Each structure stands twice: as structure tokens, then as C-alpha cells.
Coordinates of C-alpha atoms in Angstrom, one line a residue:
Chain A
M1 CA 36.4 18.7 -20.6
T2 CA 38.6 19.6 -18.4
T3 CA 40.6 21.8 -20.7
D4 CA 37.4 24.6 -20.5
T5 CA 38.2 25.6 -16.7
A6 CA 42.1 25.0 -17.5
T7 CA 43.1 27.3 -19.7
R8 CA 40.4 30.2 -19.8
P9 CA 42.2 32.0 -17.0
A10 CA 46.1 31.5 -18.6
A11 CA 45.2 33.1 -21.4
S12 CA 43.1 36.2 -20.0
D13 CA 44.4 36.5 -16.6
A14 CA 44.3 40.4 -17.3
D15 CA 40.6 40.9 -17.8
R16 CA 39.9 38.1 -14.7
P17 CA 37.2 40.3 -12.4
G18 CA 38.5 41.5 -8.9
P19 CA 36.4 39.1 -5.8
I20 CA 33.3 39.2 -5.6
K21 CA 31.7 41.1 -3.0
A22 CA 29.2 39.0 -1.5
V23 CA 26.1 39.9 -0.1
P24 CA 23.4 37.7 1.0
V25 CA 20.4 37.9 -0.7
R26 CA 17.8 40.0 0.7
H27 CA 13.9 38.8 2.0
P28 CA 12.1 41.9 1.8
G29 CA 8.9 40.1 1.5
R30 CA 9.4 38.3 4.1
W31 CA 10.0 41.1 6.8
V32 CA 7.0 42.8 5.1
A33 CA 5.2 39.2 5.7
I34 CA 6.7 38.5 9.5
A35 CA 5.8 42.1 10.4
I36 CA 2.2 41.9 9.2
I37 CA 1.8 38.7 11.5
A38 CA 3.5 40.0 14.3
V39 CA 0.3 43.0 14.1
L40 CA -2.1 40.4 13.8
A41 CA -1.1 38.3 16.3
A42 CA -1.4 41.5 19.2
M43 CA -4.0 42.2 17.9
L44 CA -5.5 38.2 18.2
V45 CA -4.4 38.5 21.8
H46 CA -4.8 42.0 22.5
L47 CA -8.6 41.2 21.6
L48 CA -8.0 37.0 23.5
V49 CA -7.2 40.0 27.0
T50 CA -9.7 42.9 26.9
N51 CA -12.3 42.4 24.9
K52 CA -15.2 41.2 27.9
A53 CA -17.3 39.5 25.5
F54 CA -15.0 36.4 26.0
D55 CA -15.7 36.4 30.0
W56 CA -13.4 33.8 30.6
D57 CA -13.8 33.0 34.1
F58 CA -17.8 31.7 32.9
V59 CA -15.9 29.8 30.3
F60 CA -13.9 27.7 32.7
Q61 CA -16.3 27.3 35.1
A62 CA -19.3 26.0 32.3
M63 CA -16.2 23.7 31.3
N64 CA -15.8 22.5 34.9
Q65 CA -19.3 21.8 35.3
K66 CA -20.6 17.9 36.5
P67 CA -22.5 17.7 33.5
V68 CA -20.2 19.0 31.2
I69 CA -17.6 17.1 32.5
N70 CA -19.7 13.9 31.5
G71 CA -20.8 15.0 28.2
F72 CA -16.9 15.1 27.3
L73 CA -16.1 11.9 28.5
K74 CA -19.1 9.8 28.0
G75 CA -20.7 11.4 24.9
T76 CA -18.0 12.5 23.2
L77 CA -14.7 10.4 23.9
L78 CA -16.6 7.0 25.0
V79 CA -18.7 7.6 21.9
T80 CA -15.7 8.5 19.7
V81 CA -13.9 5.0 20.3
L82 CA -16.3 3.1 20.2
S83 CA -18.2 4.4 17.3
M84 CA -14.3 4.3 15.7
V85 CA -14.0 0.5 17.3
V86 CA -17.4 -0.7 15.6
G87 CA -16.1 1.6 12.6
V88 CA -13.1 -0.1 11.8
A89 CA -13.7 -3.6 12.5
G90 CA -17.0 -3.4 10.4
G91 CA -14.9 -1.8 7.5
V92 CA -12.1 -4.0 7.5
I93 CA -14.7 -7.1 7.3
L94 CA -16.7 -5.4 4.8
A95 CA -13.0 -4.4 2.9
V96 CA -12.4 -8.1 3.1
M97 CA -16.0 -8.8 2.1
R98 CA -15.6 -6.8 -0.9
L99 CA -12.0 -8.1 -2.4
S100 CA -13.4 -11.7 -2.3
D101 CA -13.8 -13.9 -5.0
N102 CA -18.0 -14.4 -3.7
P103 CA -19.7 -12.1 -6.1
I104 CA -22.6 -12.1 -3.1
L105 CA -20.2 -11.4 -0.6
S106 CA -18.7 -8.2 -2.4
G107 CA -22.4 -7.1 -3.4
V108 CA -23.1 -7.1 -0.3
A109 CA -20.4 -4.9 1.1
W110 CA -20.6 -2.5 -1.9
L111 CA -24.7 -2.2 -1.2
F112 CA -24.0 -1.3 2.4
T113 CA -21.1 1.4 1.4
W114 CA -23.9 2.2 -1.1
F115 CA -26.5 3.6 1.6
F116 CA -24.0 4.5 4.6
R117 CA -22.2 7.0 2.6
S118 CA -25.4 8.4 1.0
I119 CA -27.3 9.6 4.3
P120 CA -26.0 12.6 6.3
R121 CA -24.6 11.8 9.5
Y122 CA -27.4 14.2 11.2
I123 CA -30.6 12.3 9.7
L124 CA -29.3 9.1 10.0
L125 CA -28.8 9.6 13.9
F126 CA -31.8 11.0 13.6
T127 CA -33.6 7.9 12.0
M128 CA -31.3 5.4 14.0
G129 CA -33.3 7.5 17.4
T130 CA -36.7 6.5 15.3
L131 CA -36.2 2.9 14.8
G132 CA -38.0 1.4 17.8
I133 CA -41.2 2.1 15.6
L134 CA -40.5 -0.9 13.6
F135 CA -40.0 -2.9 16.2
Q136 CA -42.8 -2.8 18.4
Q137 CA -42.5 -6.1 20.2
G138 CA -39.0 -6.1 20.7
I139 CA -35.8 -7.4 19.2
S140 CA -35.9 -11.1 20.2
F141 CA -32.8 -13.6 19.3
G142 CA -34.1 -17.4 17.7
V143 CA -35.3 -19.0 15.5
P144 CA -35.8 -16.8 12.4
F145 CA -39.4 -17.0 11.2
D146 CA -40.3 -19.2 14.3
W147 CA -44.0 -18.0 14.6
K148 CA -44.6 -19.2 10.7
I149 CA -42.7 -22.8 11.6
I150 CA -44.6 -23.4 14.3
D151 CA -47.8 -22.5 12.6
W152 CA -47.1 -25.0 9.8
L153 CA -45.7 -27.4 12.4
G154 CA -49.3 -27.3 14.1
L155 CA -47.4 -26.2 17.9
S156 CA -47.5 -23.5 19.6
G157 CA -44.9 -21.3 22.0
D158 CA -42.0 -19.9 20.1
W159 CA -38.6 -20.6 19.6
R160 CA -36.7 -16.8 21.2
F161 CA -34.0 -16.7 23.9
F162 CA -33.9 -14.0 24.8
T163 CA -35.8 -10.2 23.6
L164 CA -34.7 -6.8 23.9
D165 CA -37.1 -3.7 24.1
A166 CA -36.3 -1.8 21.0
N167 CA -37.1 1.7 22.3
Q168 CA -34.1 1.1 24.5
I169 CA -32.1 0.2 21.8
F170 CA -33.1 2.8 19.9
T171 CA -32.6 5.7 22.1
G172 CA -29.3 7.6 23.6
L173 CA -25.8 6.4 23.3
V174 CA -26.5 2.8 22.1
A175 CA -28.3 4.5 18.9
G176 CA -25.3 6.5 18.4
V177 CA -22.5 4.3 18.5
I178 CA -24.4 2.0 16.6
G179 CA -25.6 5.0 14.0
L180 CA -21.8 6.6 13.8
G181 CA -20.2 2.9 13.9
L182 CA -21.6 2.0 10.9
S183 CA -21.6 5.1 8.8
E184 CA -18.3 5.0 9.6
A185 CA -17.6 1.3 8.8
A186 CA -18.7 2.3 5.4
Y187 CA -16.1 4.6 4.9
M188 CA -13.1 3.0 6.3
A189 CA -14.2 -0.3 4.0
E190 CA -12.8 2.0 1.5
I191 CA -9.7 3.2 3.9
A192 CA -8.7 -0.4 4.2
R193 CA -9.8 -1.5 0.8
A194 CA -7.1 1.0 0.0
G195 CA -4.9 -0.3 2.5
I196 CA -5.0 -4.2 0.9
L197 CA -4.5 -3.5 -2.0
S198 CA -1.7 -1.7 -1.5
V199 CA 0.1 -4.8 -0.2
D200 CA 2.7 -6.6 -3.1
K201 CA 0.8 -9.7 -4.3
G202 CA 3.8 -11.7 -4.0
Q203 CA 3.4 -11.3 -0.3
A204 CA 0.0 -13.6 -0.2
E205 CA 1.9 -15.6 -2.6
A206 CA 4.5 -15.9 -0.5
A207 CA 2.9 -16.6 2.9
Q208 CA 0.4 -18.8 0.4
A209 CA 3.4 -20.9 -0.6
L210 CA 4.6 -21.8 3.3
G211 CA 1.2 -23.4 3.6
M212 CA -1.0 -20.7 5.2
S213 CA -4.6 -20.7 5.4
S214 CA -6.2 -17.5 3.6
G215 CA -7.5 -16.3 7.0
K216 CA -3.8 -15.9 8.7
V217 CA -2.5 -14.7 5.3
M218 CA -4.5 -11.8 5.3
R219 CA -4.0 -11.4 9.4
R220 CA -0.2 -12.5 10.1
V221 CA 0.9 -11.4 6.2
V222 CA -1.4 -8.7 4.8
L223 CA -3.4 -7.0 7.1
P224 CA 0.3 -5.9 8.9
Q225 CA 1.4 -4.1 6.6
A226 CA -2.0 -2.3 5.0
M227 CA -2.0 -0.5 8.0
R228 CA 0.9 1.1 7.7
V229 CA -1.6 2.7 4.6
I230 CA -4.5 2.7 6.6
V231 CA -3.4 4.6 10.0
P232 CA -2.7 7.7 8.8
P233 CA -6.4 8.4 7.0
T234 CA -8.0 6.3 9.9
G235 CA -6.4 9.1 12.6
N236 CA -8.2 11.8 10.1
E237 CA -11.5 9.7 10.5
T238 CA -10.9 9.6 14.1
I239 CA -10.6 13.1 14.4
A240 CA -13.5 13.6 12.5
M241 CA -15.6 11.2 14.3
L242 CA -14.8 12.7 17.5
K243 CA -16.5 16.6 15.9
D244 CA -19.3 14.1 14.6
T245 CA -20.1 13.4 18.1
S246 CA -21.6 16.7 18.6
L247 CA -24.3 15.7 16.1
L248 CA -26.3 13.3 18.4
L249 CA -28.3 15.6 19.4
A250 CA -30.6 14.3 16.3
V251 CA -30.8 10.8 18.2
P252 CA -31.1 12.6 20.8
V253 CA -28.6 12.3 22.6
L254 CA -29.2 14.6 25.9
G255 CA -25.6 13.9 27.7
E256 CA -23.7 14.8 24.8
L257 CA -21.4 17.9 25.3
F258 CA -22.2 20.7 23.4
Y259 CA -26.1 20.3 23.7
Q260 CA -25.2 20.3 28.4
L261 CA -23.0 23.6 27.6
Q262 CA -25.7 25.3 25.3
S263 CA -28.0 24.6 28.0
I264 CA -25.8 26.4 30.2
G265 CA -25.6 28.9 27.9
S266 CA -29.4 29.8 27.5
T267 CA -29.7 29.3 31.4
Y268 CA -27.6 32.5 31.5
Y269 CA -27.7 34.3 28.3
K270 CA -24.5 34.0 27.7
T271 CA -24.0 32.4 23.9
F272 CA -20.5 33.1 22.8
P273 CA -18.4 31.7 26.2
I274 CA -20.2 28.6 25.3
A275 CA -18.8 28.2 21.5
V276 CA -15.2 29.2 22.7
A277 CA -15.4 26.8 25.8
A278 CA -16.7 24.0 23.3
T279 CA -13.6 25.0 21.0
L280 CA -11.3 24.8 23.8
Y281 CA -12.9 20.8 24.3
Y282 CA -12.6 19.7 21.1
L283 CA -8.8 21.5 20.5
A284 CA -7.3 19.9 23.5
A285 CA -9.2 16.0 22.8
T286 CA -7.8 16.3 18.7
S287 CA -4.3 17.3 20.6
V288 CA -3.8 14.5 22.1
L289 CA -5.0 11.8 19.4
M290 CA -3.0 13.4 17.3
V291 CA -0.2 12.5 19.7
G292 CA -1.6 8.8 19.8
Q293 CA -1.7 9.2 16.3
Y294 CA 2.0 9.7 15.7
F295 CA 3.1 6.4 18.1
L296 CA 0.4 3.8 15.6
E297 CA 2.5 5.1 12.7
R298 CA 5.5 4.5 14.0
H299 CA 5.0 1.1 15.0
F300 CA 3.2 0.0 12.1
G301 CA 6.3 1.7 9.7
R302 CA 8.4 -1.1 11.7
G303 CA 10.6 -2.8 8.6
F304 CA 9.5 0.4 6.5
G305 CA 12.9 1.6 6.1
T306 CA 12.2 4.7 8.9
Q307 CA 15.4 3.1 11.4
A308 CA 17.3 1.6 8.5
P309 CA 19.9 4.1 6.8
R310 CA 19.1 4.5 3.6
A311 CA 22.6 3.7 2.0
A312 CA 21.8 0.3 3.6
R313 CA 18.7 -0.4 1.3
P314 CA 19.2 -2.4 -2.4
A315 CA 17.5 -0.4 -5.0
G316 CA 15.4 -3.9 -5.8
A317 CA 14.2 -4.8 -2.6
G318 CA 11.1 -5.6 -1.5
G319 CA 9.2 -6.9 -4.5
A320 CA 8.4 -5.3 -7.8
Chain B
M1 CA 7.2 -43.3 -6.9
A2 CA 8.3 -40.3 -8.5
L3 CA 7.9 -36.9 -6.1
V4 CA 6.6 -34.6 -8.7
E5 CA 4.3 -36.7 -10.8
I6 CA 2.7 -33.2 -13.9
K7 CA 0.7 -34.9 -16.5
N8 CA -0.7 -33.0 -19.8
L9 CA -0.5 -29.7 -18.3
H10 CA -2.7 -26.8 -19.8
K11 CA -2.9 -23.2 -18.3
S12 CA -3.8 -19.9 -20.4
F13 CA -3.2 -16.4 -19.5
G14 CA -6.7 -15.1 -21.3
S15 CA -6.2 -15.9 -25.2
N16 CA -2.0 -16.5 -24.4
H17 CA -1.6 -20.2 -24.1
V18 CA 1.4 -20.6 -21.9
L19 CA 1.4 -24.3 -21.0
R20 CA 0.5 -26.6 -24.3
G21 CA 0.4 -30.3 -22.7
I22 CA 3.6 -30.5 -20.3
D23 CA 4.4 -34.3 -18.6
F24 CA 7.2 -34.3 -17.0
T25 CA 8.5 -36.0 -13.3
V26 CA 10.9 -35.1 -10.2
E27 CA 12.2 -38.2 -8.3
Q28 CA 13.1 -38.4 -5.1
G29 CA 16.4 -36.1 -3.9
E30 CA 16.9 -34.7 -7.7
V31 CA 18.4 -31.5 -9.1
V32 CA 16.2 -30.2 -12.3
C33 CA 16.7 -27.1 -13.9
V34 CA 14.5 -26.1 -16.3
I35 CA 15.9 -23.3 -19.0
G36 CA 14.1 -21.8 -21.7
P37 CA 13.6 -18.1 -23.3
S38 CA 11.5 -15.7 -21.6
G39 CA 7.7 -16.1 -21.9
S40 CA 8.4 -20.4 -22.4
G41 CA 6.5 -21.4 -19.9
K42 CA 8.6 -21.9 -17.2
S43 CA 8.0 -19.9 -14.4
T44 CA 4.0 -21.0 -15.2
L45 CA 5.5 -24.5 -14.7
L46 CA 6.8 -23.9 -11.5
R47 CA 4.0 -22.0 -9.6
C48 CA 1.4 -25.2 -11.0
V49 CA 3.4 -27.2 -8.7
N50 CA 2.3 -25.8 -5.2
L51 CA -0.6 -24.3 -7.7
L52 CA 0.0 -20.7 -7.1
E53 CA -1.1 -21.2 -11.0
V54 CA -4.1 -23.1 -11.4
P55 CA -4.0 -25.4 -14.5
E56 CA -6.9 -25.3 -16.8
V57 CA -6.3 -29.4 -17.6
G58 CA -4.1 -31.9 -16.1
E59 CA -3.2 -33.2 -13.2
V60 CA 0.1 -32.6 -10.7
F61 CA 0.9 -35.0 -7.7
V62 CA 2.9 -34.6 -5.3
R63 CA 4.1 -37.9 -3.2
G64 CA 0.8 -39.7 -5.5
E65 CA -1.4 -37.0 -4.0
D66 CA -3.5 -34.9 -6.9
I67 CA -3.6 -31.5 -5.8
T68 CA -5.6 -30.3 -8.7
D69 CA -8.2 -32.2 -6.9
R70 CA -10.7 -30.1 -5.2
D71 CA -10.5 -32.3 -2.6
C72 CA -7.5 -31.8 -1.7
H73 CA -5.9 -29.9 1.4
L74 CA -4.5 -27.7 -0.7
D75 CA -2.1 -25.8 2.4
A76 CA -1.1 -28.7 3.9
A77 CA 0.5 -30.4 0.6
R78 CA 1.9 -26.7 0.1
Q79 CA 3.7 -27.0 3.6
Q80 CA 6.0 -29.8 2.0
I81 CA 7.2 -27.9 -1.1
G82 CA 9.6 -24.5 -0.3
M83 CA 9.4 -21.7 -2.6
V84 CA 12.3 -19.3 -3.0
F85 CA 10.9 -16.1 -5.5
Q86 CA 12.6 -14.2 -7.9
Q87 CA 11.5 -10.9 -5.8
F88 CA 12.1 -12.4 -2.2
N89 CA 9.1 -12.0 -1.3
L90 CA 10.3 -11.5 2.3
F91 CA 7.6 -10.0 4.7
P92 CA 9.2 -6.3 5.7
H93 CA 7.1 -5.9 8.4
L94 CA 8.5 -9.2 10.2
S95 CA 12.4 -9.4 11.5
V96 CA 15.0 -12.1 10.3
L97 CA 14.1 -14.3 12.8
A98 CA 10.3 -13.8 12.7
N99 CA 10.1 -14.4 9.0
C100 CA 11.3 -17.7 9.3
T101 CA 9.1 -18.4 12.6
V102 CA 5.5 -17.0 11.4
A103 CA 4.5 -20.3 9.3
Q104 CA 6.3 -22.5 11.8
T105 CA 4.4 -21.2 14.4
S106 CA 0.9 -20.4 13.0
V107 CA 1.3 -23.4 10.6
L108 CA 2.8 -26.0 12.2
K109 CA 2.2 -25.4 15.6
R110 CA 5.8 -25.6 16.8
G111 CA 6.6 -23.8 20.0
K112 CA 8.5 -20.4 20.0
A113 CA 11.7 -21.9 21.0
E114 CA 11.0 -24.9 18.9
A115 CA 10.5 -22.4 16.1
E116 CA 13.2 -19.9 17.0
Q117 CA 16.0 -23.2 16.9
I118 CA 15.3 -24.2 13.4
A119 CA 15.4 -20.9 12.1
R120 CA 18.5 -20.2 13.6
A121 CA 20.2 -23.3 12.6
N122 CA 18.4 -22.5 9.2
L123 CA 20.1 -19.0 9.2
D124 CA 23.4 -20.1 10.2
R125 CA 23.0 -22.7 6.7
V126 CA 23.2 -19.9 4.8
G127 CA 25.6 -18.0 6.6
L128 CA 23.4 -15.4 8.1
N129 CA 23.4 -16.1 11.9
E130 CA 24.2 -12.8 13.1
K131 CA 21.4 -11.3 11.2
V132 CA 18.5 -13.0 13.5
T133 CA 17.5 -9.0 14.7
A134 CA 17.2 -7.2 11.6
Y135 CA 14.5 -6.3 9.0
P136 CA 14.6 -7.2 5.6
M137 CA 15.2 -3.8 4.2
Q138 CA 18.2 -3.2 6.2
L139 CA 20.0 -6.4 4.2
S140 CA 21.1 -6.2 0.7
G141 CA 19.5 -8.4 -1.9
G142 CA 21.5 -11.6 -1.8
Q143 CA 21.0 -11.5 1.7
Q144 CA 17.8 -11.2 1.6
Q145 CA 17.3 -13.3 -1.0
R146 CA 19.3 -16.7 1.2
V147 CA 17.1 -15.3 4.1
A148 CA 14.2 -16.2 1.8
I149 CA 15.7 -19.7 1.6
A150 CA 16.3 -20.3 5.1
R151 CA 13.0 -18.9 5.4
A152 CA 11.3 -21.7 2.8
L153 CA 13.8 -24.4 4.7
S154 CA 12.8 -23.5 8.6
M155 CA 9.2 -25.6 6.8
D156 CA 11.0 -28.8 6.6
P157 CA 10.3 -29.0 2.5
A158 CA 10.6 -32.4 0.6
L159 CA 10.7 -30.4 -2.4
M160 CA 12.3 -26.8 -3.0
L161 CA 11.1 -24.4 -5.8
F162 CA 13.4 -22.1 -7.5
D163 CA 11.6 -19.2 -9.5
E164 CA 15.0 -17.7 -11.0
P165 CA 16.3 -16.8 -7.8
T166 CA 19.3 -14.7 -8.7
S167 CA 18.0 -13.0 -11.5
A168 CA 16.8 -9.9 -9.1
L169 CA 20.5 -9.6 -7.8
D170 CA 23.2 -7.5 -8.6
P171 CA 25.8 -9.8 -10.7
E172 CA 28.3 -9.6 -8.0
L173 CA 25.9 -11.3 -5.3
V174 CA 24.8 -14.4 -7.7
G175 CA 27.6 -16.2 -6.1
D176 CA 26.1 -16.1 -2.2
V177 CA 22.9 -17.3 -3.5
L178 CA 24.1 -20.2 -5.7
T179 CA 26.8 -21.0 -3.1
V180 CA 24.5 -21.9 -0.7
M181 CA 21.7 -23.4 -3.3
R182 CA 25.0 -25.6 -4.6
K183 CA 25.1 -26.6 -0.9
L184 CA 21.4 -27.4 -0.6
A185 CA 21.8 -30.0 -3.0
L186 CA 25.0 -32.0 -1.9
D187 CA 22.4 -32.1 1.3
G188 CA 20.4 -34.2 -0.9
M189 CA 17.2 -31.9 -0.9
T190 CA 15.2 -32.0 -4.2
M191 CA 15.2 -29.1 -6.1
L192 CA 13.7 -27.9 -9.0
V193 CA 15.3 -24.5 -10.5
V194 CA 14.4 -22.3 -12.9
T195 CA 17.6 -20.7 -13.8
H196 CA 19.7 -18.6 -16.7
E197 CA 22.7 -19.3 -14.8
M198 CA 24.0 -21.3 -17.2
A199 CA 26.8 -22.9 -15.4
F200 CA 24.8 -23.4 -12.5
A201 CA 22.8 -26.4 -14.5
R202 CA 25.8 -28.0 -15.7
E203 CA 27.2 -28.4 -12.4
V204 CA 24.6 -28.8 -9.9
A205 CA 21.6 -29.8 -11.7
D206 CA 21.0 -33.8 -12.1
R207 CA 18.5 -33.3 -15.2
V208 CA 18.3 -30.1 -17.7
V209 CA 15.0 -29.4 -19.3
F210 CA 14.5 -27.5 -21.3
M211 CA 11.5 -25.5 -22.6
D212 CA 10.6 -23.3 -25.4
A213 CA 6.6 -21.9 -26.4
G214 CA 5.1 -23.7 -23.9
V215 CA 6.6 -27.1 -24.0
I216 CA 9.4 -29.5 -23.4
V217 CA 12.0 -29.7 -26.1
E218 CA 14.3 -31.6 -24.7
Q219 CA 15.5 -33.0 -21.3
G220 CA 18.4 -35.1 -20.1
P221 CA 21.9 -35.0 -18.4
P222 CA 22.8 -31.0 -18.5
A223 CA 26.4 -32.5 -20.5
E224 CA 24.2 -33.5 -23.3
V225 CA 21.2 -30.7 -23.4
I226 CA 23.4 -27.8 -22.2
G227 CA 26.9 -29.6 -23.6
N228 CA 25.7 -31.2 -27.0
P229 CA 21.8 -30.5 -27.9
K230 CA 20.1 -32.4 -30.0
E231 CA 17.2 -29.8 -31.1
E232 CA 17.6 -26.9 -33.1
R233 CA 15.8 -24.4 -30.8
T234 CA 17.9 -25.5 -27.8
R235 CA 21.1 -24.8 -30.0
T236 CA 19.8 -21.4 -31.0
F237 CA 18.5 -20.3 -27.2
L238 CA 22.5 -21.5 -26.0
R239 CA 24.0 -19.6 -28.7
R240 CA 22.9 -16.6 -27.0
V241 CA 22.7 -17.3 -23.6
L242 CA 26.2 -18.1 -24.0
D243 CA 27.8 -15.6 -25.8
P244 CA 25.0 -12.2 -26.1
T245 CA 27.4 -10.5 -27.7
H246 CA 27.3 -12.8 -30.9
V247 CA 25.6 -12.0 -34.0
E248 CA 23.4 -14.2 -36.1
P249 CA 24.2 -14.2 -39.8
T250 CA 21.0 -13.7 -40.9
P251 CA 21.2 -16.6 -44.2

């Protein structure tokens, strides 16, 4: 259809319009928006700098107190890391159980997820702090129902290797980590399950055909590829966990960041600067986590076209 | 003793009875091509040989061992059977070299250096020794399929299964893969190939098996089955495959 453009100018050379005076498209709306934002930003800076209620000296002094720093390192960072380790490990195990052909295993995984997703974290942590009452004799490791068996055999003594004091387990950081970790495992189980299901069935078949056992198929082939899908929401979960460590007060964990800051605030009757101090701590920690997430995503994105030029990728590659 | 012996194999997917009693053997060093219309059960038959599909009825013997027996160590049996898939199924998170070594080190417990040496030799065999550090998605389909062949060969299999290895490839890439398979056949590898490449079957196969509707309709040397088929169903199929534009006169 070249005739259309080729013939028209020749036929009507006289009617031809002169060259266009091109004027860039105006964006008045943008300029208005920029002006409004600039004014709001100036107001914010003015507020931050001049408003005496901020009391920046007090904010930084409070942030610099030893119990507060300890609260940040142990109560916030350490608990986040430990809870996420429990949560991710537990979640992957639960996801594998949930996808198993064995109805008992998948049923148990479902029940766990149902239970821990149903309870608000604050109430779960409060409950963890009170669980010691169930085990007043302590928690023993040994033969289950040993006293019944011993009684039945007409013997005496016990078959226990060591006993832990339940009131020590279900207090403080340990209770916090158990509570947050179990709750997180329930959420991570769903994330890990979605990740595992995202891997093409042909991958597991190819690995099986090479003679790999089902454990090896999972560890060497399926999970590394599932991580690509698992990591981004896990980063999200880690950031949420960082903030949920402030719920540790329910256990109670007194060495926690916000509790320590609040006790300073109530001593000096300065509530607002304390809120600012806590905000700054959480902003800093979250920023660091986001950087870490970037590198994790890059690591597990290997081989998925991030480094490969798009043109080099064949249309049907990677399985249907 | 036959390398593979299949007795009275039945397989259903739901109400769909895909394999309806297959008896079939593959001898050591033999190249067998399985042809037939889609849905005839030929891929399912192939996948039953390493039990990626579990048959309901029947036995599969590999080197005299019944791998459908519950006591059979299936993973060990699968190590002797290499498989090449229509969709390649390379591991996208591993480099080409690691694709060829991962099963060697984790299943056969070979050392890293030995595994890499074997992998390189096999990549050389399929003509891809310069691609060892690439990731699968950086390769063309034909190259990916040749890596998949090298990956299977690195386990030193006694038998290679090919499930429509060229069906997902662009036409100009088919030749490279068939050349590698032809070479493999000349080297004496026992091969069971499900394929639509009639020219390849005619030239390379020792025996051609024609399947339709879950049964083996006829089998024999390629000159007979493809060149001079006895059964009407075989003739109809071959007419369609060899001359796809031909319109059958309606009686």
C-alpha cells in the first residue's frame, strides 16, 4: 500500500500545509504539583528544624543510652534474625509437608498454619509468657509417658535425660523468639509453598530421571529455583518482623527497644521525642534490610535472564 | 537378556486408558524409534521405562530387574537410564557445566574434578565445549537440547530415552540435535526414541515401532514399517506425516 502516501503530495501540491511550528506539549498540571510539593516540603523542614517539641538533643541522647542500644541490638535485631531463622526453616519444612502425598503430614501442616495464623501476635506472645504454668515440673527430655511404663513394669525411678525449667524457657527473649518464630513459620509456609509450586514440574522429573532421591531433588533443584519466588515476600516478612519485635512487651521482654525508650520518656516527661527516636531506629534498620534484600534477590535470580541479553533467549526456552 | 523388557503394560489417566497392554523389548545396542499419532501413548510408554509414570498393570524389567517392584531401588535403576525431554528441562539456576555435574557429584559421589572432566568430555561430544560457563537461558533451543543430552550422558547410562527431542525446536535447529543423536547411535548406545522425524527413524533406527490408541500396531525394520507398512492404520498415519498437505478423498 505504498501508493497512498506516494501519490497524495503530487496530486495536491498547492494544498499542502506549510511546515508545522512544533511547540512542546505543556504540562501545567505538573508544574502546579511540583509547586505544591515544594511548599509542603519547605513546611516540613521548617517544622522539623524550628519546632521545639522535637527536642533533637534529647532525641539523640535517648538513642545513645546503653539500655536503648542494647534493646535495639538484642530486642530488635537479634530477635528479628532468630525469629526469621525459626520462621523460614519452619515454613519450608511445613510447605514440604503440606505438599507431601502423605495425608497425615499435610494435615498436620495445615493445622499448624491454621492455628498460628488465627492468633494475633500480641496475644500469642502474651500466652507464650504464661505457658510456664503448664509445666510446673519443668520440661524433661526422655522416654514419653515413662512414669506409666515404669509403673506398669513395676519398676521405680525415671527415664529422663535432662529437665529444663519451664519458667525460664517461657520468659524473656526465648519466649519471644519461639512465639514470633512459630507465628512466622505459619506465614512462611504459604510463601514457601507458592515458591515450590512455581517451579515447573519438568525440573523435578529431569532430576528424578538422573537418579536423584526426592530429598536431593528438593534441595538441589526445586528449592534453589523456588527461592527466586520466596525471597521478595520474605524480605517483606522480615521488615514486618522487625517492627513486630515491639510487641515483645506482651511476653514481657523488658530489654526491648521501645520499652526502654518509653521508660526514659516517662522519667523525663518527654513522650514525643521518644516516638521520634524509635522512628529513627526503625527507619535505619529497615533501610539496611532493604539493601540486604536487593543482594539476595540478585543471587537467587542467577540464570533467569537478569544477566543474559533478551535477544539471546529462545522463545520456547525453559519448559512449557 | 534384553536390556529393557516390558510385559502387559496398562496405564490410565482418569478414565483415559492410554496404554492397553504393551509387550515390548529393547536389546543391548539397539536403536528403536517409536512413531505414531499424538495421543497414541508413545510418550507415556517411554516415561514408564524409568517410572516417571507408574503403570497400573504390568512389569518393566531393566537388565532383568523388575523396577515396578516396590522393593526395587528405583533411584539406582534410574541412574542407568538417561532421559532427554521435549522441553529440555535444564536446570536454569545452574551453569551448563553444573547441569552436567550436579547429579554426578550428588548421586554417583564422584569428586568435583572427575565430574567436571566427564562433563567437559560429554559437552565436547555434543559440540558445546565453549559454552560451559553459560546459563541455559543464554543458549538457543538446539544448544539447550544438546546440553541436556550431555547431562544425561555424564551419568554413563546403559540406555538413553528421547521424548520427542526435536519437537520444541525451530526447524533450522533440528539438524544439530539429530546429528548428535546419529553419532550416539553409531557409537553403539542403546536408544529408545519417540519421534516424528521419519527420515531420522528410517536412517538410524534398527527397529521402528508404530503405536496407535495405546497398542503396538506393527514393528520391524524401518524399511518394512515405514517403507512398506502392512497395517492400514500405519499407512494412513504415514501418508499424513510424509505428505501433510495431501487431502484425503472422501469416499
